[in-house]
Amino acid sequence: MRRPSWVPEGTDLDKPNAARVYDYYLGGSHNFEVDREMARRAMALWPELPQIMRSNRAFLRRAVSYLAERGVTRFLDIGSGIPTFGAVHEIARAIRPEATVLYVDRDPVAVAHSRLLLEDDPGSEVVQADLRDVQDLLARPEVAALLARGEPVAVLLVAVAHFVTDDEDPWKLIGTLRDALPPGSALVLSHASLEGRPDQAEDHQELYRRTPTPLTMRTHEQISGMFAGFELVEPGVVYLPQWRPDQPETVGEHPERMAGVAGVGFRP
């Protein structure tokens, strides 16, 4: 297979990659047939997966736009994947042209792709680091510099914390991040919910157990606890389509079918 220009040297084009599979769900073009085949197998188990992923991405767009409209210009996107198809820097700069974004991901393939895609963007940086080693993440020079200026920073944990196991304690990790943030900073978080589709939850978690990134779906109460120390923005922690929809009529009668909840909170 001929290597496209956006693909780093040494990338294995014969194995699916989670970041490129997600890009496929979103309707992007940075994926290969091997990624699309993996997505099709997942969709055979849960046909609504592309719609869920797009609902999650729509929440990201609304949350970033909301924060940019309130003057936030510095974004720390943890677990960013490949920043294509409505990336954070594009959303934020539509409102705040001066916005800067630091993308963080633990996946070397996603990081390499991202660096190639953003090499000509001086307002965006890419760091390979892992939320699960939060002290190392905070010690990275790029992250430390972002926080050192004392200006509000929006930390994005969009569809990320459910890849952290209970033993790894996502509540403690997020609390460490919170304590490092300047006052006025924000947390944007979405998470797979057990209550949304209990009939699909176990099969979905079993699918991810076969991958290097097992998924832990949690209760609304557990997810809300991740906002400890933040003041939640209305309407609080709700199903993905319910968080400040552009048009209320688009929420539909069954927002729980999107199987995820989300919220935004500010650090006092």
mmCIF file with all atom_site columns, N, CA and C in Angstrom, residues 114-181:
data_model
loop_
_atom_site.group_PDB
_atom_site.id
_atom_site.type_symbol
_atom_site.label_atom_id
_atom_site.label_alt_id
_atom_site.label_comp_id
_atom_site.label_asym_id
_atom_site.label_entity_id
_atom_site.label_seq_id
_atom_site.pdbx_PDB_ins_code
_atom_site.Cartn_x
_atom_site.Cartn_y
_atom_site.Cartn_z
_atom_site.occupancy
_atom_site.B_iso_or_equiv
_atom_site.pdbx_formal_charge
_atom_site.auth_seq_id
_atom_site.auth_comp_id
_atom_site.auth_asym_id
_atom_site.auth_atom_id
_atom_site.pdbx_PDB_model_num
ATOM 1   N N  . SER A 1 114 ? -0.340  13.348 14.212 1.00 0.00 ? 114 SER A N  1
ATOM 2   C CA . SER A 1 114 ? -0.683  14.707 14.615 1.00 0.00 ? 114 SER A CA 1
ATOM 3   C C  . SER A 1 114 ? 0.460   15.673 14.330 1.00 0.00 ? 114 SER A C  1
ATOM 4   N N  . ARG A 1 115 ? 1.675   15.246 14.613 1.00 0.00 ? 115 ARG A N  1
ATOM 5   C CA . ARG A 1 115 ? 2.818   16.126 14.381 1.00 0.00 ? 115 ARG A CA 1
ATOM 6   C C  . ARG A 1 115 ? 2.984   16.453 12.901 1.00 0.00 ? 115 ARG A C  1
ATOM 7   N N  . LEU A 1 116 ? 2.724   15.481 12.064 1.00 0.00 ? 116 LEU A N  1
ATOM 8   C CA . LEU A 1 116 ? 2.801   15.750 10.629 1.00 0.00 ? 116 LEU A CA 1
ATOM 9   C C  . LEU A 1 116 ? 1.709   16.718 10.191 1.00 0.00 ? 116 LEU A C  1
ATOM 10  N N  . LEU A 1 117 ? 0.514   16.502 10.695 1.00 0.00 ? 117 LEU A N  1
ATOM 11  C CA . LEU A 1 117 ? -0.621  17.337 10.290 1.00 0.00 ? 117 LEU A CA 1
ATOM 12  C C  . LEU A 1 117 ? -0.494  18.777 10.782 1.00 0.00 ? 117 LEU A C  1
ATOM 13  N N  . LEU A 1 118 ? 0.179   18.971 11.932 1.00 0.00 ? 118 LEU A N  1
ATOM 14  C CA . LEU A 1 118 ? 0.225   20.290 12.563 1.00 0.00 ? 118 LEU A CA 1
ATOM 15  C C  . LEU A 1 118 ? 1.590   20.964 12.480 1.00 0.00 ? 118 LEU A C  1
ATOM 16  N N  . GLU A 1 119 ? 2.495   20.398 11.677 1.00 0.00 ? 119 GLU A N  1
ATOM 17  C CA . GLU A 1 119 ? 3.861   20.926 11.667 1.00 0.00 ? 119 GLU A CA 1
ATOM 18  C C  . GLU A 1 119 ? 3.931   22.377 11.188 1.00 0.00 ? 119 GLU A C  1
ATOM 19  N N  . ASP A 1 120 ? 2.949   22.834 10.440 1.00 0.00 ? 120 ASP A N  1
ATOM 20  C CA . ASP A 1 120 ? 2.956   24.222 9.953  1.00 0.00 ? 120 ASP A CA 1
ATOM 21  C C  . ASP A 1 120 ? 2.025   25.128 10.752 1.00 0.00 ? 120 ASP A C  1
ATOM 22  N N  . ASP A 1 121 ? 1.570   24.662 11.920 1.00 0.00 ? 121 ASP A N  1
ATOM 23  C CA . ASP A 1 121 ? 0.654   25.440 12.756 1.00 0.00 ? 121 ASP A CA 1
ATOM 24  C C  . ASP A 1 121 ? 1.377   25.879 14.027 1.00 0.00 ? 121 ASP A C  1
ATOM 25  N N  . PRO A 1 122 ? 1.846   27.114 14.089 1.00 0.00 ? 122 PRO A N  1
ATOM 26  C CA . PRO A 1 122 ? 2.613   27.557 15.265 1.00 0.00 ? 122 PRO A CA 1
ATOM 27  C C  . PRO A 1 122 ? 1.802   27.657 16.541 1.00 0.00 ? 122 PRO A C  1
ATOM 28  N N  . GLY A 1 123 ? 0.481   27.662 16.439 1.00 0.00 ? 123 GLY A N  1
ATOM 29  C CA . GLY A 1 123 ? -0.359  27.771 17.620 1.00 0.00 ? 123 GLY A CA 1
ATOM 30  C C  . GLY A 1 123 ? -0.789  26.435 18.195 1.00 0.00 ? 123 GLY A C  1
ATOM 31  N N  . SER A 1 124 ? -0.295  25.343 17.624 1.00 0.00 ? 124 SER A N  1
ATOM 32  C CA . SER A 1 124 ? -0.645  24.011 18.110 1.00 0.00 ? 124 SER A CA 1
ATOM 33  C C  . SER A 1 124 ? 0.623   23.207 18.360 1.00 0.00 ? 124 SER A C  1
ATOM 34  N N  . GLU A 1 125 ? 0.637   22.464 19.460 1.00 0.00 ? 125 GLU A N  1
ATOM 35  C CA . GLU A 1 125 ? 1.744   21.571 19.777 1.00 0.00 ? 125 GLU A CA 1
ATOM 36  C C  . GLU A 1 125 ? 1.195   20.189 20.092 1.00 0.00 ? 125 GLU A C  1
ATOM 37  N N  . VAL A 1 126 ? 2.070   19.186 19.995 1.00 0.00 ? 126 VAL A N  1
ATOM 38  C CA . VAL A 1 126 ? 1.672   17.801 20.237 1.00 0.00 ? 126 VAL A CA 1
ATOM 39  C C  . VAL A 1 126 ? 2.683   17.171 21.199 1.00 0.00 ? 126 VAL A C  1
ATOM 40  N N  . VAL A 1 127 ? 2.178   16.508 22.233 1.00 0.00 ? 127 VAL A N  1
ATOM 41  C CA . VAL A 1 127 ? 3.020   15.867 23.239 1.00 0.00 ? 127 VAL A CA 1
ATOM 42  C C  . VAL A 1 127 ? 2.561   14.427 23.419 1.00 0.00 ? 127 VAL A C  1
ATOM 43  N N  . GLN A 1 128 ? 3.503   13.505 23.515 1.00 0.00 ? 128 GLN A N  1
ATOM 44  C CA . GLN A 1 128 ? 3.157   12.134 23.844 1.00 0.00 ? 128 GLN A CA 1
ATOM 45  C C  . GLN A 1 128 ? 3.274   11.959 25.357 1.00 0.00 ? 128 GLN A C  1
ATOM 46  N N  . ALA A 1 129 ? 2.149   11.740 25.996 1.00 0.00 ? 129 ALA A N  1
ATOM 47  C CA . ALA A 1 129 ? 2.104   11.549 27.442 1.00 0.00 ? 129 ALA A CA 1
ATOM 48  C C  . ALA A 1 129 ? 0.815   10.806 27.778 1.00 0.00 ? 129 ALA A C  1
ATOM 49  N N  . ASP A 1 130 ? 0.718   10.333 29.019 1.00 0.00 ? 130 ASP A N  1
ATOM 50  C CA . ASP A 1 130 ? -0.377  9.460  29.428 1.00 0.00 ? 130 ASP A CA 1
ATOM 51  C C  . ASP A 1 130 ? -1.055  10.043 30.667 1.00 0.00 ? 130 ASP A C  1
ATOM 52  N N  . LEU A 1 131 ? -2.365  10.222 30.594 1.00 0.00 ? 131 LEU A N  1
ATOM 53  C CA . LEU A 1 131 ? -3.127  10.714 31.739 1.00 0.00 ? 131 LEU A CA 1
ATOM 54  C C  . LEU A 1 131 ? -2.869  9.865  32.974 1.00 0.00 ? 131 LEU A C  1
ATOM 55  N N  . ARG A 1 132 ? -2.661  8.578  32.781 1.00 0.00 ? 132 ARG A N  1
ATOM 56  C CA . ARG A 1 132 ? -2.471  7.679  33.912 1.00 0.00 ? 132 ARG A CA 1
ATOM 57  C C  . ARG A 1 132 ? -1.177  7.965  34.676 1.00 0.00 ? 132 ARG A C  1
ATOM 58  N N  . ASP A 1 133 ? -0.221  8.614  34.030 1.00 0.00 ? 133 ASP A N  1
ATOM 59  C CA . ASP A 1 133 ? 0.995   9.103  34.703 1.00 0.00 ? 133 ASP A CA 1
ATOM 60  C C  . ASP A 1 133 ? 0.911   10.621 34.726 1.00 0.00 ? 133 ASP A C  1
ATOM 61  N N  . VAL A 1 134 ? 0.006   11.124 35.542 1.00 0.00 ? 134 VAL A N  1
ATOM 62  C CA . VAL A 1 134 ? -0.351  12.543 35.493 1.00 0.00 ? 134 VAL A CA 1
ATOM 63  C C  . VAL A 1 134 ? 0.809   13.437 35.926 1.00 0.00 ? 134 VAL A C  1
ATOM 64  N N  . GLN A 1 135 ? 1.637   12.973 36.834 1.00 0.00 ? 135 GLN A N  1
ATOM 65  C CA . GLN A 1 135 ? 2.772   13.794 37.254 1.00 0.00 ? 135 GLN A CA 1
ATOM 66  C C  . GLN A 1 135 ? 3.766   13.980 36.109 1.00 0.00 ? 135 GLN A C  1
ATOM 67  N N  . ASP A 1 136 ? 3.994   12.927 35.353 1.00 0.00 ? 136 ASP A N  1
ATOM 68  C CA . ASP A 1 136 ? 4.865   13.042 34.188 1.00 0.00 ? 136 ASP A CA 1
ATOM 69  C C  . ASP A 1 136 ? 4.250   13.976 33.153 1.00 0.00 ? 136 ASP A C  1
ATOM 70  N N  . LEU A 1 137 ? 2.933   13.867 32.953 1.00 0.00 ? 137 LEU A N  1
ATOM 71  C CA . LEU A 1 137 ? 2.249   14.739 31.998 1.00 0.00 ? 137 LEU A CA 1
ATOM 72  C C  . LEU A 1 137 ? 2.423   16.201 32.393 1.00 0.00 ? 137 LEU A C  1
ATOM 73  N N  . LEU A 1 138 ? 2.199   16.504 33.670 1.00 0.00 ? 138 LEU A N  1
ATOM 74  C CA . LEU A 1 138 ? 2.295   17.890 34.134 1.00 0.00 ? 138 LEU A CA 1
ATOM 75  C C  . LEU A 1 138 ? 3.728   18.417 34.086 1.00 0.00 ? 138 LEU A C  1
ATOM 76  N N  . ALA A 1 139 ? 4.697   17.504 34.143 1.00 0.00 ? 139 ALA A N  1
ATOM 77  C CA . ALA A 1 139 ? 6.097   17.922 34.126 1.00 0.00 ? 139 ALA A CA 1
ATOM 78  C C  . ALA A 1 139 ? 6.627   18.171 32.720 1.00 0.00 ? 139 ALA A C  1
ATOM 79  N N  . ARG A 1 140 ? 5.884   17.773 31.706 1.00 0.00 ? 140 ARG A N  1
ATOM 80  C CA . ARG A 1 140 ? 6.359   18.022 30.341 1.00 0.00 ? 140 ARG A CA 1
ATOM 81  C C  . ARG A 1 140 ? 6.501   19.529 30.130 1.00 0.00 ? 140 ARG A C  1
ATOM 82  N N  . PRO A 1 141 ? 7.601   19.979 29.512 1.00 0.00 ? 141 PRO A N  1
ATOM 83  C CA . PRO A 1 141 ? 7.832   21.422 29.369 1.00 0.00 ? 141 PRO A CA 1
ATOM 84  C C  . PRO A 1 141 ? 6.685   22.161 28.695 1.00 0.00 ? 141 PRO A C  1
ATOM 85  N N  . GLU A 1 142 ? 6.075   21.541 27.696 1.00 0.00 ? 142 GLU A N  1
ATOM 86  C CA . GLU A 1 142 ? 4.985   22.208 26.980 1.00 0.00 ? 142 GLU A CA 1
ATOM 87  C C  . GLU A 1 142 ? 3.768   22.404 27.881 1.00 0.00 ? 142 GLU A C  1
ATOM 88  N N  . VAL A 1 143 ? 3.470   21.380 28.707 1.00 0.00 ? 143 VAL A N  1
ATOM 89  C CA . VAL A 1 143 ? 2.332   21.476 29.626 1.00 0.00 ? 143 VAL A CA 1
ATOM 90  C C  . VAL A 1 143 ? 2.642   22.479 30.729 1.00 0.00 ? 143 VAL A C  1
ATOM 91  N N  . ALA A 1 144 ? 3.841   22.384 31.287 1.00 0.00 ? 144 ALA A N  1
ATOM 92  C CA . ALA A 1 144 ? 4.228   23.310 32.356 1.00 0.00 ? 144 ALA A CA 1
ATOM 93  C C  . ALA A 1 144 ? 4.170   24.758 31.874 1.00 0.00 ? 144 ALA A C  1
ATOM 94  N N  . ALA A 1 145 ? 4.618   24.991 30.645 1.00 0.00 ? 145 ALA A N  1
ATOM 95  C CA . ALA A 1 145 ? 4.591   26.358 30.102 1.00 0.00 ? 145 ALA A CA 1
ATOM 96  C C  . ALA A 1 145 ? 3.165   26.846 29.905 1.00 0.00 ? 145 ALA A C  1
ATOM 97  N N  . LEU A 1 146 ? 2.281   25.954 29.488 1.00 0.00 ? 146 LEU A N  1
ATOM 98  C CA . LEU A 1 146 ? 0.880   26.333 29.276 1.00 0.00 ? 146 LEU A CA 1
ATOM 99  C C  . LEU A 1 146 ? 0.244   26.789 30.580 1.00 0.00 ? 146 LEU A C  1
ATOM 100 N N  . LEU A 1 147 ? 0.573   26.087 31.678 1.00 0.00 ? 147 LEU A N  1
ATOM 101 C CA . LEU A 1 147 ? -0.044  26.377 32.969 1.00 0.00 ? 147 LEU A CA 1
ATOM 102 C C  . LEU A 1 147 ? 0.654   27.513 33.708 1.00 0.00 ? 147 LEU A C  1
ATOM 103 N N  . ALA A 1 148 ? 1.927   27.746 33.387 1.00 0.00 ? 148 ALA A N  1
ATOM 104 C CA . ALA A 1 148 ? 2.723   28.688 34.170 1.00 0.00 ? 148 ALA A CA 1
ATOM 105 C C  . ALA A 1 148 ? 2.266   30.128 34.016 1.00 0.00 ? 148 ALA A C  1
ATOM 106 N N  . ARG A 1 149 ? 1.627   30.466 32.929 1.00 0.00 ? 149 ARG A N  1
ATOM 107 C CA . ARG A 1 149 ? 1.246   31.857 32.691 1.00 0.00 ? 149 ARG A CA 1
ATOM 108 C C  . ARG A 1 149 ? 0.105   32.311 33.594 1.00 0.00 ? 149 ARG A C  1
ATOM 109 N N  . GLY A 1 150 ? -0.556  31.367 34.229 1.00 0.00 ? 150 GLY A N  1
ATOM 110 C CA . GLY A 1 150 ? -1.606  31.728 35.169 1.00 0.00 ? 150 GLY A CA 1
ATOM 111 C C  . GLY A 1 150 ? -2.930  32.093 34.545 1.00 0.00 ? 150 GLY A C  1
ATOM 112 N N  . GLU A 1 151 ? -3.036  31.964 33.222 1.00 0.00 ? 151 GLU A N  1
ATOM 113 C CA . GLU A 1 151 ? -4.295  32.245 32.539 1.00 0.00 ? 151 GLU A CA 1
ATOM 114 C C  . GLU A 1 151 ? -5.175  31.001 32.559 1.00 0.00 ? 151 GLU A C  1
ATOM 115 N N  . PRO A 1 152 ? -6.497  31.159 32.509 1.00 0.00 ? 152 PRO A N  1
ATOM 116 C CA . PRO A 1 152 ? -7.371  29.985 32.492 1.00 0.00 ? 152 PRO A CA 1
ATOM 117 C C  . PRO A 1 152 ? -7.060  29.038 31.334 1.00 0.00 ? 152 PRO A C  1
ATOM 118 N N  . VAL A 1 153 ? -7.111  27.765 31.641 1.00 0.00 ? 153 VAL A N  1
ATOM 119 C CA . VAL A 1 153 ? -6.861  26.715 30.657 1.00 0.00 ? 153 VAL A CA 1
ATOM 120 C C  . VAL A 1 153 ? -8.060  25.770 30.663 1.00 0.00 ? 153 VAL A C  1
ATOM 121 N N  . ALA A 1 154 ? -8.528  25.395 29.501 1.00 0.00 ? 154 ALA A N  1
ATOM 122 C CA . ALA A 1 154 ? -9.587  24.391 29.393 1.00 0.00 ? 154 ALA A CA 1
ATOM 123 C C  . ALA A 1 154 ? -8.944  23.029 29.178 1.00 0.00 ? 154 ALA A C  1
ATOM 124 N N  . VAL A 1 155 ? -9.152  22.120 30.127 1.00 0.00 ? 155 VAL A N  1
ATOM 125 C CA . VAL A 1 155 ? -8.670  20.745 30.001 1.00 0.00 ? 155 VAL A CA 1
ATOM 126 C C  . VAL A 1 155 ? -9.794  19.909 29.402 1.00 0.00 ? 155 VAL A C  1
ATOM 127 N N  . LEU A 1 156 ? -9.501  19.256 28.299 1.00 0.00 ? 156 LEU A N  1
ATOM 128 C CA . LEU A 1 156 ? -10.492 18.434 27.615 1.00 0.00 ? 156 LEU A CA 1
ATOM 129 C C  . LEU A 1 156 ? -10.192 16.959 27.868 1.00 0.00 ? 156 LEU A C  1
ATOM 130 N N  . LEU A 1 157 ? -11.130 16.280 28.486 1.00 0.00 ? 157 LEU A N  1
ATOM 131 C CA . LEU A 1 157 ? -11.064 14.827 28.681 1.00 0.00 ? 157 LEU A CA 1
ATOM 132 C C  . LEU A 1 157 ? -12.312 14.245 28.026 1.00 0.00 ? 157 LEU A C  1
ATOM 133 N N  . VAL A 1 158 ? -12.320 14.268 26.720 1.00 0.00 ? 158 VAL A N  1
ATOM 134 C CA . VAL A 1 158 ? -13.495 13.878 25.954 1.00 0.00 ? 158 VAL A CA 1
ATOM 135 C C  . VAL A 1 158 ? -13.336 12.425 25.512 1.00 0.00 ? 158 VAL A C  1
ATOM 136 N N  . ALA A 1 159 ? -14.188 11.558 26.072 1.00 0.00 ? 159 ALA A N  1
ATOM 137 C CA . ALA A 1 159 ? -14.141 10.116 25.783 1.00 0.00 ? 159 ALA A CA 1
ATOM 138 C C  . ALA A 1 159 ? -12.766 9.548  26.102 1.00 0.00 ? 159 ALA A C  1
ATOM 139 N N  . VAL A 1 160 ? -12.231 9.930  27.275 1.00 0.00 ? 160 VAL A N  1
ATOM 140 C CA . VAL A 1 160 ? -10.890 9.493  27.685 1.00 0.00 ? 160 VAL A CA 1
ATOM 141 C C  . VAL A 1 160 ? -10.921 8.753  29.016 1.00 0.00 ? 160 VAL A C  1
ATOM 142 N N  . ALA A 1 161 ? -11.617 9.305  30.019 1.00 0.00 ? 161 ALA A N  1
ATOM 143 C CA . ALA A 1 161 ? -11.551 8.744  31.372 1.00 0.00 ? 161 ALA A CA 1
ATOM 144 C C  . ALA A 1 161 ? -12.089 7.319  31.441 1.00 0.00 ? 161 ALA A C  1
ATOM 145 N N  . HIS A 1 162 ? -12.961 6.923  30.503 1.00 0.00 ? 162 HIS A N  1
ATOM 146 C CA . HIS A 1 162 ? -13.446 5.536  30.534 1.00 0.00 ? 162 HIS A CA 1
ATOM 147 C C  . HIS A 1 162 ? -12.395 4.535  30.068 1.00 0.00 ? 162 HIS A C  1
ATOM 148 N N  . PHE A 1 163 ? -11.235 5.025  29.595 1.00 0.00 ? 163 PHE A N  1
ATOM 149 C CA . PHE A 1 163 ? -10.111 4.147  29.290 1.00 0.00 ? 163 PHE A CA 1
ATOM 150 C C  . PHE A 1 163 ? -9.125  4.059  30.459 1.00 0.00 ? 163 PHE A C  1
ATOM 151 N N  . VAL A 1 164 ? -9.501  4.645  31.597 1.00 0.00 ? 164 VAL A N  1
ATOM 152 C CA . VAL A 1 164 ? -8.727  4.543  32.829 1.00 0.00 ? 164 VAL A CA 1
ATOM 153 C C  . VAL A 1 164 ? -9.493  3.616  33.768 1.00 0.00 ? 164 VAL A C  1
ATOM 154 N N  . THR A 1 165 ? -8.839  2.566  34.257 1.00 0.00 ? 165 THR A N  1
ATOM 155 C CA . THR A 1 165 ? -9.525  1.589  35.096 1.00 0.00 ? 165 THR A CA 1
ATOM 156 C C  . THR A 1 165 ? -9.761  2.142  36.494 1.00 0.00 ? 165 THR A C  1
ATOM 157 N N  . ASP A 1 166 ? -10.662 1.480  37.237 1.00 0.00 ? 166 ASP A N  1
ATOM 158 C CA . ASP A 1 166 ? -10.903 1.882  38.619 1.00 0.00 ? 166 ASP A CA 1
ATOM 159 C C  . ASP A 1 166 ? -9.622  1.794  39.441 1.00 0.00 ? 166 ASP A C  1
ATOM 160 N N  . ASP A 1 167 ? -8.805  0.758  39.204 1.00 0.00 ? 167 ASP A N  1
ATOM 161 C CA . ASP A 1 167 ? -7.558  0.606  39.949 1.00 0.00 ? 167 ASP A CA 1
ATOM 162 C C  . ASP A 1 167 ? -6.606  1.775  39.704 1.00 0.00 ? 167 ASP A C  1
ATOM 163 N N  . GLU A 1 168 ? -6.688  2.376  38.511 1.00 0.00 ? 168 GLU A N  1
ATOM 164 C CA . GLU A 1 168 ? -5.835  3.521  38.183 1.00 0.00 ? 168 GLU A CA 1
ATOM 165 C C  . GLU A 1 168 ? -6.407  4.843  38.710 1.00 0.00 ? 168 GLU A C  1
ATOM 166 N N  . ASP A 1 169 ? -7.629  4.788  39.231 1.00 0.00 ? 169 ASP A N  1
ATOM 167 C CA . ASP A 1 169 ? -8.278  5.891  39.954 1.00 0.00 ? 169 ASP A CA 1
ATOM 168 C C  . ASP A 1 169 ? -8.373  7.183  39.132 1.00 0.00 ? 169 ASP A C  1
ATOM 169 N N  . PRO A 1 170 ? -9.290  7.230  38.164 1.00 0.00 ? 170 PRO A N  1
ATOM 170 C CA . PRO A 1 170 ? -9.431  8.452  37.378 1.00 0.00 ? 170 PRO A CA 1
ATOM 171 C C  . PRO A 1 170 ? -9.827  9.665  38.213 1.00 0.00 ? 170 PRO A C  1
ATOM 172 N N  . TRP A 1 171 ? -10.548 9.454  39.330 1.00 0.00 ? 171 TRP A N  1
ATOM 173 C CA . TRP A 1 171 ? -10.955 10.573 40.191 1.00 0.00 ? 171 TRP A CA 1
ATOM 174 C C  . TRP A 1 171 ? -9.725  11.263 40.786 1.00 0.00 ? 171 TRP A C  1
ATOM 175 N N  . LYS A 1 172 ? -8.754  10.472 41.226 1.00 0.00 ? 172 LYS A N  1
ATOM 176 C CA . LYS A 1 172 ? -7.530  11.039 41.782 1.00 0.00 ? 172 LYS A CA 1
ATOM 177 C C  . LYS A 1 172 ? -6.710  11.735 40.703 1.00 0.00 ? 172 LYS A C  1
ATOM 178 N N  . LEU A 1 173 ? -6.627  11.124 39.527 1.00 0.00 ? 173 LEU A N  1
ATOM 179 C CA . LEU A 1 173 ? -5.865  11.715 38.430 1.00 0.00 ? 173 LEU A CA 1
ATOM 180 C C  . LEU A 1 173 ? -6.449  13.072 38.033 1.00 0.00 ? 173 LEU A C  1
ATOM 181 N N  . ILE A 1 174 ? -7.778  13.131 37.920 1.00 0.00 ? 174 ILE A N  1
ATOM 182 C CA . ILE A 1 174 ? -8.423  14.393 37.542 1.00 0.00 ? 174 ILE A CA 1
ATOM 183 C C  . ILE A 1 174 ? -8.258  15.422 38.664 1.00 0.00 ? 174 ILE A C  1
ATOM 184 N N  . GLY A 1 175 ? -8.285  14.982 39.910 1.00 0.00 ? 175 GLY A N  1
ATOM 185 C CA . GLY A 1 175 ? -8.063  15.890 41.018 1.00 0.00 ? 175 GLY A CA 1
ATOM 186 C C  . GLY A 1 175 ? -6.661  16.496 40.987 1.00 0.00 ? 175 GLY A C  1
ATOM 187 N N  . THR A 1 176 ? -5.671  15.700 40.586 1.00 0.00 ? 176 THR A N  1
ATOM 188 C CA . THR A 1 176 ? -4.307  16.219 40.464 1.00 0.00 ? 176 THR A CA 1
ATOM 189 C C  . THR A 1 176 ? -4.237  17.254 39.357 1.00 0.00 ? 176 THR A C  1
ATOM 190 N N  . LEU A 1 177 ? -4.899  16.984 38.244 1.00 0.00 ? 177 LEU A N  1
ATOM 191 C CA . LEU A 1 177 ? -4.969  17.977 37.172 1.00 0.00 ? 177 LEU A CA 1
ATOM 192 C C  . LEU A 1 177 ? -5.635  19.257 37.664 1.00 0.00 ? 177 LEU A C  1
ATOM 193 N N  . ARG A 1 178 ? -6.749  19.104 38.356 1.00 0.00 ? 178 ARG A N  1
ATOM 194 C CA . ARG A 1 178 ? -7.500  20.264 38.857 1.00 0.00 ? 178 ARG A CA 1
ATOM 195 C C  . ARG A 1 178 ? -6.620  21.153 39.720 1.00 0.00 ? 178 ARG A C  1
ATOM 196 N N  . ASP A 1 179 ? -5.863  20.529 40.621 1.00 0.00 ? 179 ASP A N  1
ATOM 197 C CA . ASP A 1 179 ? -5.054  21.306 41.550 1.00 0.00 ? 179 ASP A CA 1
ATOM 198 C C  . ASP A 1 179 ? -3.922  22.048 40.843 1.00 0.00 ? 179 ASP A C  1
ATOM 199 N N  . ALA A 1 180 ? -3.549  21.609 39.639 1.00 0.00 ? 180 ALA A N  1
ATOM 200 C CA . ALA A 1 180 ? -2.483  22.268 38.887 1.00 0.00 ? 180 ALA A CA 1
ATOM 201 C C  . ALA A 1 180 ? -2.992  23.402 38.009 1.00 0.00 ? 180 ALA A C  1
ATOM 202 N N  . LEU A 1 181 ? -4.315  23.537 37.901 1.00 0.00 ? 181 LEU A N  1
ATOM 203 C CA . LEU A 1 181 ? -4.882  24.526 36.986 1.00 0.00 ? 181 LEU A CA 1
ATOM 204 C C  . LEU A 1 181 ? -4.988  25.901 37.626 1.00 0.00 ? 181 LEU A C  1
#
